[in-house]
Amino acid sequence: SAHQLKQALAAPLGVATGCLTLGNGSNELLLLLAETFLAPQASAVCSQYGFAIYPLVIRATGARCIEVPACAADSAMPYGHDLAAMARAISSDTRLVFIANPNNPTGTWAADAELRACIAALPQHTLVVLDEAYLEFAALSGCGSGLAWLGELPNLVVLRTFSKGYGLAGARVGYAVSHPEVADALNRIRPAFN
Ligand SMILES: *Cc1c(COP(=O)(O)O)cnc(C)c1O
């Protein structure tokens, strides 16, 4: 259960340990989220030029992958996520929306206020997976974290990893911060020795 690591993370993140799920890298958390919330009769939304793993974990469950065209090459965030179009693509069977902020491989990100408003306006049956794997590199460019919104937005799941900013990809440690009910569901199907 990685009790000590959860204790160490909870204080600086300002969350209870019950909000945390530890993964074999955040990659495993993407898999666990898909396995927990998707099924052949469900769908999930991601962006064109988003992180390459999202369509794989979505399709592995048999769910429909709705890949939304990215922002234009001449926009302020070339090939970045078109948040408004992603929100419009959500249907009644959409359980997950994957947003990489900042995105890998395009290096684009969404402004705090725009991202928060977008998530707040989503239907309650849709969880937003906000993947902050590269956050540490983008903070100076003005890319913020969604962690502070967790209290008001119970359908938000924030993913972090020690792989990129800390250069510890070989250690395979990532974590999800979410509402405790979401963490409970993820931890139930998490492999015992991940
Ligand atoms: C690298 C990366 C991951 C997965 O990294 P882990 O080593 O499994 O933690 C997840 N999301 C994004 C956007 C990445 O760039």
PDB file of C-alpha atoms and ligand atoms in Angstrom, residues 25-27 51 54 104 131 133-134 161 163-164 172, ligand 1:
ATOM      1  CA  GLY A  25       4.575   4.903 -13.255  1.00  0.00           C
ATOM      2  CA  SER A  26       1.615   7.110 -14.116  1.00  0.00           C
ATOM      3  CA  ASN A  27       1.304   4.884 -17.190  1.00  0.00           C
ATOM      4  CA  PHE A  51      -0.048  11.570 -25.288  1.00  0.00           C
ATOM      5  CA  TYR A  54      -4.440   7.371 -24.176  1.00  0.00           C
ATOM      6  CA  ASN A 104       3.648  15.516 -24.612  1.00  0.00           C
ATOM      7  CA  ASP A 131      -2.084  14.305 -16.709  1.00  0.00           C
ATOM      8  CA  ALA A 133       3.637  14.429 -16.106  1.00  0.00           C
ATOM      9  CA  TYR A 134       5.590  17.419 -17.465  1.00  0.00           C
ATOM     10  CA  THR A 161       5.019  11.158 -11.883  1.00  0.00           C
ATOM     11  CA  SER A 163       9.720  10.061 -14.103  1.00  0.00           C
ATOM     12  CA  LYS A 164      10.186  13.389 -15.850  1.00  0.00           C
ATOM     13  CA  ARG A 172       8.429   3.524 -11.925  1.00  0.00           C
TER      14      ARG A 172
HETATM   15  C1  LIG B   1       5.914   9.976 -19.632  1.00  0.00           C
HETATM   16  C2  LIG B   1       4.487  10.275 -19.501  1.00  0.00           C
HETATM   17  C3  LIG B   1       3.628   9.449 -18.754  1.00  0.00           C
HETATM   18  C4  LIG B   1       4.035   8.152 -18.100  1.00  0.00           C
HETATM   19  O1  LIG B   1       5.193   8.234 -17.376  1.00  0.00           O
HETATM   20  P1  LIG B   1       5.507   7.193 -16.220  1.00  0.00           P
HETATM   21  O2  LIG B   1       6.961   6.965 -16.316  1.00  0.00           O
HETATM   22  O3  LIG B   1       4.703   5.941 -16.447  1.00  0.00           O
HETATM   23  O4  LIG B   1       5.096   7.865 -14.935  1.00  0.00           O
HETATM   24  C5  LIG B   1       2.310   9.806 -18.652  1.00  0.00           C
HETATM   25  N1  LIG B   1       1.835  10.894 -19.251  1.00  0.00           N
HETATM   26  C6  LIG B   1       2.609  11.705 -19.976  1.00  0.00           C
HETATM   27  C7  LIG B   1       2.007  12.911 -20.595  1.00  0.00           C
HETATM   28  C8  LIG B   1       3.965  11.427 -20.128  1.00  0.00           C
HETATM   29  O5  LIG B   1       4.719  12.241 -20.856  1.00  0.00           O
END
